[in-house]
Amino acid sequence: MRIEERRVLEALPALNVELQRSVSLAELTSLGIGGTTDLLRIHRHETIPELLKLLDAQGVAHKFLGGGSNLLVMDGELPFVVLQLAQPDPDVVIEGNIATVDAAADLGRTVTLCAKNNLGGMEGLIGVPGTVGGALRMNAGAYGTQIGSYVREVKVYRAAGRAIETLRGDEISFEYRHTSFAPDDMMLRVKLELPSKPYQEILRGIRICNEKRRASQPLGQKSAGCIFKNPPGASAGRMIDELGLKGLSVGDARVSDRHANFFVNAGRASAADMLALIANVRQRVQQVYGVTLENEVVVWNA
Ligand code: EPU
């Protein structure tokens, strides 16, 4: 979508919002799939309520983009613009056991920075790609760790009240790959309270998780991590593997040979290819196991 509305274009400089024309989402997502649209980069959190009021008043549809690492975006000219937070410097500030982290900060870098300050707990998240905001939004987790366990406070733009609010950790529910935030809420900043640990000990934990991940996941390939959530008490990856579906392809969208719950873009896969592969695998799992797998990947197809 190309922003043509004069009122919006005129307001952007005063709101400190940068307009980038015709950006390819394929270049902003780890799957390397997605069409083009205008992107608005937000430099000051405080301008968000006014910006969104303006976009809504002018009928400009929009979606929030984090790190693009758990996202499948439709092909072609997108019918919405994309909003993204600019990365402030510094994006992580550590005081005692509290790390105050901007939502745009890279998750892996945050884990490493905290480790260097002898703050541990998040070792399992080291190889999870994406931003802290994205991880928070869906309560990302790996190797027994989930980010929600360490949340002391979140600054968030809440779509319902159209305002920025600060919530205490205990006001938010964090479940497996799910939080009580509404789909249109935008994470802005989080205070994480982390246990003190010697750096060398944290580093050992980080190395172990990195090795496990390298051994079991297709890290060098374009993917969005796991496509499906694990059903209660079962593993989506194991079920898909047991059905012999590794290597199954639609165009260049392919079930990874290394981990069956990772679907990779092996070349020039389109969103349509990936969606067809997802539907196909879901149907086969449903037929054999009677379980309907739920997407973990977020799909922007309208
Ligand atoms: N397995 C297979 N074949 C496969 C894949 C897995 O048999 O192709 C088996 C494994 O051998 C293991 C079991 O299934 O016995 C579970 O596999 P794994 O340990 O790889 O964990 P997972 O349940 O598939 C979850 C998360 C990952 C996270 C890992 C490590 C979900 C949907 N996935 O995977 O998160 O990295 O545990 O903690 O919860 C993601 O969220 O995108 C993601 C990759």
Coordinates of C-alpha atoms and ligand atoms in Angstrom, one line a residue:
M1 CA 0.0 0.0 0.0
R2 CA 1.3 3.4 -0.9
I3 CA 0.4 6.2 1.5
E4 CA -1.1 9.0 -0.5
E5 CA -3.1 10.8 2.2
R6 CA -1.8 14.3 2.4
R7 CA -2.7 14.7 6.1
V8 CA -0.6 11.7 7.0
L9 CA 2.4 12.6 4.9
E10 CA 2.4 16.2 6.3
A11 CA 2.2 15.0 9.9
L12 CA 5.1 12.4 9.8
P13 CA 8.1 14.8 10.3
A14 CA 6.6 16.4 13.4
L15 CA 5.8 12.9 14.8
N16 CA 9.4 11.9 14.2
V17 CA 8.2 9.0 11.9
E18 CA 10.3 8.1 9.0
L19 CA 8.6 6.9 5.8
Q20 CA 10.2 4.3 3.6
R21 CA 8.5 3.7 0.3
S22 CA 7.8 0.3 -1.2
V23 CA 9.8 -1.9 1.2
S24 CA 10.0 -5.6 0.5
L25 CA 8.8 -7.7 3.4
A26 CA 10.8 -10.6 2.0
E27 CA 13.9 -8.7 3.0
L28 CA 12.6 -8.0 6.5
T29 CA 11.5 -11.6 7.4
S30 CA 13.6 -14.6 8.2
L31 CA 11.5 -16.7 5.8
G32 CA 12.4 -14.3 3.0
I33 CA 8.7 -14.3 1.8
G34 CA 6.4 -11.3 1.4
G35 CA 5.2 -8.5 -0.8
T36 CA 5.9 -4.8 -0.7
T37 CA 4.4 -1.9 1.1
D38 CA 5.3 1.5 2.7
L39 CA 7.0 1.2 6.1
L40 CA 6.8 3.8 8.9
R41 CA 9.7 3.7 11.3
I42 CA 8.8 5.2 14.7
H43 CA 11.5 7.0 16.6
R44 CA 9.6 8.1 19.7
H45 CA 7.2 5.8 21.6
E46 CA 5.1 8.8 22.7
T47 CA 4.0 9.7 19.2
I48 CA 2.4 6.3 18.7
P49 CA -1.2 7.1 19.9
E50 CA -1.3 10.2 17.7
L51 CA 0.1 8.4 14.7
L52 CA -2.4 5.5 15.0
K53 CA -5.3 7.9 15.5
L54 CA -4.3 9.6 12.3
L55 CA -3.9 6.4 10.3
D56 CA -7.3 5.1 11.6
A57 CA -9.0 8.5 10.8
Q58 CA -7.5 8.4 7.2
G59 CA -8.4 4.7 6.7
V60 CA -4.8 3.6 6.4
A61 CA -4.6 -0.1 7.5
H62 CA -1.5 -1.0 9.4
K63 CA 0.4 -3.9 11.1
F64 CA 3.2 -3.9 13.6
L65 CA 6.5 -5.6 12.6
G66 CA 9.0 -6.8 15.2
G67 CA 12.1 -8.8 14.0
G68 CA 10.1 -10.7 11.3
S69 CA 11.4 -14.0 12.5
N70 CA 8.1 -15.8 13.2
L71 CA 6.1 -14.3 10.4
L72 CA 4.7 -15.4 7.0
V73 CA 3.6 -12.5 4.9
M74 CA 1.4 -12.7 1.8
D75 CA 2.7 -12.0 -1.7
G76 CA 2.2 -9.0 -3.9
E77 CA 1.2 -5.4 -3.1
L78 CA 0.2 -5.6 0.6
P79 CA -3.1 -4.0 1.6
F80 CA -1.6 -2.4 4.8
V81 CA 1.4 -0.4 5.8
V82 CA 3.9 -1.7 8.3
L83 CA 5.0 0.1 11.5
Q84 CA 8.3 -0.7 13.1
L85 CA 10.1 0.7 16.1
A86 CA 13.5 2.3 15.4
Q87 CA 16.3 0.9 17.6
P88 CA 17.4 3.4 20.2
D89 CA 21.0 3.6 21.4
P90 CA 21.4 2.2 24.0
D91 CA 18.6 -0.3 23.8
V92 CA 19.6 -2.2 26.9
V93 CA 20.2 -0.5 30.3
I94 CA 21.3 -2.6 33.3
E95 CA 20.9 -1.6 36.9
G96 CA 21.4 -4.2 39.6
N97 CA 19.3 -7.2 38.6
I98 CA 17.0 -5.2 36.3
A99 CA 17.6 -5.0 32.6
T100 CA 15.4 -2.3 30.9
V101 CA 15.2 -3.3 27.3
D102 CA 13.6 -1.6 24.3
A103 CA 11.2 -3.8 22.3
A104 CA 13.3 -3.3 19.2
A105 CA 16.4 -4.8 20.8
D106 CA 17.8 -8.0 19.4
L107 CA 16.9 -10.9 21.8
G108 CA 20.2 -12.7 21.4
R109 CA 22.3 -9.6 21.9
T110 CA 20.2 -8.8 25.0
V111 CA 20.9 -12.3 26.5
T112 CA 24.6 -11.8 25.8
L113 CA 24.7 -8.3 27.3
C114 CA 22.9 -9.4 30.4
A115 CA 25.3 -12.4 30.7
K116 CA 28.3 -10.0 30.6
N117 CA 26.7 -8.2 33.5
N118 CA 26.4 -11.5 35.4
L119 CA 22.7 -11.7 34.9
G120 CA 21.5 -15.2 33.8
G121 CA 18.2 -17.1 33.4
M122 CA 17.7 -16.5 29.7
E123 CA 20.4 -18.9 28.4
G124 CA 17.9 -21.1 26.6
L125 CA 16.7 -18.1 24.5
I126 CA 20.1 -17.4 23.0
G127 CA 19.5 -18.8 19.6
V128 CA 15.9 -17.5 19.3
P129 CA 16.0 -15.0 16.4
G130 CA 14.0 -11.7 16.6
T131 CA 13.4 -8.8 18.9
V132 CA 12.7 -8.7 22.6
G133 CA 9.3 -7.2 21.7
G134 CA 8.4 -10.1 19.4
A135 CA 9.6 -12.6 22.0
L136 CA 7.5 -10.9 24.7
R137 CA 4.4 -10.7 22.5
M138 CA 4.3 -14.5 22.1
N139 CA 6.2 -15.5 25.3
A140 CA 9.0 -17.1 23.2
G141 CA 10.7 -20.0 24.9
A142 CA 13.3 -22.7 24.4
Y143 CA 15.1 -25.3 26.5
G144 CA 12.9 -24.8 29.5
T145 CA 13.1 -21.0 29.6
Q146 CA 10.4 -18.6 28.6
I147 CA 10.8 -14.9 28.6
G148 CA 7.6 -14.3 30.5
S149 CA 9.2 -15.7 33.7
Y150 CA 11.5 -12.7 34.0
V151 CA 9.1 -9.9 33.2
R152 CA 8.8 -7.3 35.9
E153 CA 7.1 -4.5 33.9
V154 CA 6.0 -3.8 30.4
K155 CA 5.4 -0.5 28.6
V156 CA 2.9 -1.2 25.9
Y157 CA 0.7 0.7 23.4
R158 CA -2.8 -0.8 24.1
A159 CA -5.0 -0.8 21.1
A160 CA -8.2 -1.0 23.2
G161 CA -7.5 2.2 25.2
R162 CA -5.5 3.8 22.4
A163 CA -2.9 4.8 25.0
I164 CA 0.5 3.8 26.3
E165 CA 0.3 1.9 29.6
T166 CA 2.8 0.4 32.0
L167 CA 1.7 -3.1 33.2
R168 CA 3.3 -5.0 36.1
G169 CA 4.4 -8.5 35.2
D170 CA 1.7 -10.1 37.4
E171 CA -1.0 -8.2 35.4
I172 CA 0.0 -10.2 32.3
S173 CA -0.6 -13.9 31.8
F174 CA 2.2 -15.7 30.1
E175 CA 1.3 -19.2 28.8
Y176 CA 2.9 -21.5 26.3
R177 CA 3.6 -19.3 23.2
H178 CA 0.7 -17.1 24.3
T179 CA 0.2 -13.9 26.3
S180 CA -2.9 -11.9 27.5
F181 CA -1.9 -9.0 25.2
A182 CA -4.4 -8.2 22.4
P183 CA -3.3 -8.8 18.8
D184 CA -3.0 -5.1 18.1
D185 CA -1.0 -4.2 21.3
M186 CA 2.5 -2.9 20.5
M187 CA 5.3 -3.8 22.9
L188 CA 7.5 -0.8 23.6
R189 CA 9.9 -1.6 26.5
V190 CA 10.3 -4.2 29.2
K191 CA 12.0 -4.5 32.5
L192 CA 13.4 -7.9 33.1
E193 CA 14.4 -9.1 36.6
L194 CA 17.2 -11.6 36.2
P195 CA 19.0 -13.8 38.7
S196 CA 22.7 -13.1 39.4
K197 CA 25.1 -15.8 38.1
P198 CA 28.8 -15.8 37.3
Y199 CA 29.5 -15.0 33.6
Q200 CA 31.4 -18.2 33.0
E201 CA 28.4 -20.3 34.3
I202 CA 26.0 -18.5 32.1
L203 CA 28.4 -18.9 29.1
R204 CA 28.4 -22.7 29.7
G205 CA 24.6 -22.8 29.6
I206 CA 24.6 -20.7 26.4
R207 CA 27.1 -23.0 24.7
I208 CA 25.1 -26.1 25.6
C209 CA 21.9 -24.6 24.2
N210 CA 23.7 -23.5 21.0
E211 CA 25.0 -27.0 20.5
K212 CA 21.6 -28.6 21.0
R213 CA 20.1 -26.1 18.6
R214 CA 22.8 -26.6 15.9
A215 CA 22.3 -30.4 16.1
S216 CA 18.5 -30.3 15.8
Q217 CA 17.4 -27.3 13.8
P218 CA 18.2 -26.0 10.2
L219 CA 19.9 -22.8 11.3
G220 CA 21.5 -21.8 8.1
Q221 CA 18.3 -21.9 6.1
K222 CA 15.5 -19.4 5.7
S223 CA 12.7 -20.3 8.1
A224 CA 10.3 -18.9 10.7
G225 CA 11.3 -21.4 13.4
C226 CA 8.6 -23.9 14.3
I227 CA 5.5 -23.6 12.1
F228 CA 3.1 -25.3 14.5
K229 CA 2.7 -25.1 18.3
N230 CA 3.2 -28.4 20.1
P231 CA -0.2 -29.9 21.1
P232 CA -0.4 -30.6 24.8
G233 CA 1.8 -33.5 25.7
A234 CA 3.1 -34.1 22.1
S235 CA 5.6 -32.8 19.6
A236 CA 4.5 -31.5 16.3
G237 CA 8.0 -32.1 14.8
R238 CA 7.9 -35.8 15.9
M239 CA 4.4 -36.4 14.4
I240 CA 5.3 -34.8 11.1
D241 CA 8.6 -36.8 11.0
E242 CA 6.8 -40.1 11.9
L243 CA 4.5 -39.5 8.9
G244 CA 7.6 -39.4 6.7
L245 CA 7.0 -35.8 5.6
K246 CA 10.5 -34.5 5.8
G247 CA 11.4 -33.1 2.4
L248 CA 7.8 -32.7 1.3
S249 CA 7.6 -29.6 -0.9
V250 CA 5.2 -27.2 -2.6
G251 CA 7.3 -25.1 -5.0
D252 CA 10.4 -24.0 -3.0
A253 CA 8.5 -24.3 0.4
R254 CA 9.9 -27.5 2.0
V255 CA 9.6 -29.4 5.3
S256 CA 13.1 -29.3 6.7
D257 CA 15.1 -32.6 6.6
R258 CA 16.6 -31.7 9.9
H259 CA 13.5 -30.7 12.0
A260 CA 10.1 -31.6 10.7
N261 CA 8.4 -28.6 12.4
F262 CA 10.6 -26.2 10.5
F263 CA 9.4 -25.3 7.0
V264 CA 12.2 -23.7 4.9
N265 CA 12.2 -21.4 1.9
A266 CA 14.7 -23.4 -0.2
G267 CA 14.8 -20.8 -3.0
R268 CA 12.0 -18.6 -4.2
A269 CA 9.0 -19.9 -2.2
S270 CA 5.9 -17.8 -2.3
A271 CA 3.5 -17.3 0.6
A272 CA 1.0 -19.3 -1.4
D273 CA 3.5 -22.2 -1.6
M274 CA 4.1 -22.1 2.1
L275 CA 0.5 -21.8 3.0
A276 CA -0.3 -24.8 0.8
L277 CA 2.4 -26.8 2.5
I278 CA 1.1 -25.9 5.9
A279 CA -2.4 -26.9 5.0
N280 CA -1.2 -30.2 3.5
V281 CA 0.8 -31.2 6.6
R282 CA -2.0 -30.1 8.9
Q283 CA -4.5 -32.2 7.0
R284 CA -2.2 -35.3 7.1
V285 CA -1.5 -35.0 10.8
Q286 CA -5.3 -34.5 11.4
Q287 CA -6.1 -37.7 9.4
V288 CA -3.6 -39.9 11.2
Y289 CA -3.4 -38.5 14.7
G290 CA -6.8 -36.8 14.9
V291 CA -5.0 -33.6 16.1
T292 CA -5.5 -30.2 14.5
L293 CA -2.1 -28.5 14.7
E294 CA -2.3 -24.8 15.5
N295 CA 0.0 -22.3 13.8
E296 CA 2.8 -20.9 15.8
V297 CA 3.9 -18.8 12.9
V298 CA 2.0 -15.5 12.6
V299 CA 0.4 -15.2 9.1
W300 CA -0.4 -11.9 7.5
N301 CA -2.7 -12.8 4.7
A302 CA -5.1 -9.9 4.7
Ligands
EPU1 N1 11.7 -34.9 16.8 C1 11.7 -35.8 15.8 N2 11.8 -35.4 14.5 C2 11.9 -34.1 14.2 C3 11.9 -33.1 15.2 C4 11.8 -33.5 16.5 O1 11.6 -37.0 16.1 O2 12.0 -33.8 13.0 C5 11.6 -35.3 18.2 C6 12.9 -35.0 18.9 O3 13.8 -36.0 18.7 C7 12.4 -34.9 20.3 C8 11.0 -34.3 20.2 O4 10.6 -34.6 18.9 O5 12.4 -36.1 21.0 C9 11.0 -32.8 20.5 O6 11.9 -32.1 19.6 P1 12.7 -30.8 20.0 O7 13.5 -31.1 21.2 O8 13.4 -30.4 18.8 O9 11.7 -29.8 20.4 P2 10.4 -29.3 19.7 O10 9.2 -29.6 20.7 O11 10.2 -29.8 18.3 C10 10.5 -27.0 20.9 C11 10.1 -25.6 20.5 C12 11.3 -24.9 19.8 C13 12.5 -24.9 20.7 C14 12.8 -26.4 21.1 C15 13.9 -26.5 22.2 C16 7.8 -25.5 19.9 C17 6.7 -25.5 18.8 N3 9.0 -25.6 19.5 O12 10.6 -27.7 19.7 O13 10.9 -23.6 19.5 O14 13.6 -24.3 20.1 O15 11.6 -26.9 21.7 O16 13.4 -26.1 23.4 O17 7.4 -25.2 21.1 C18 10.0 -22.1 17.9 O18 9.2 -21.8 18.8 O19 9.9 -21.6 16.8 C19 10.9 -23.2 18.2 C20 11.8 -23.6 17.3

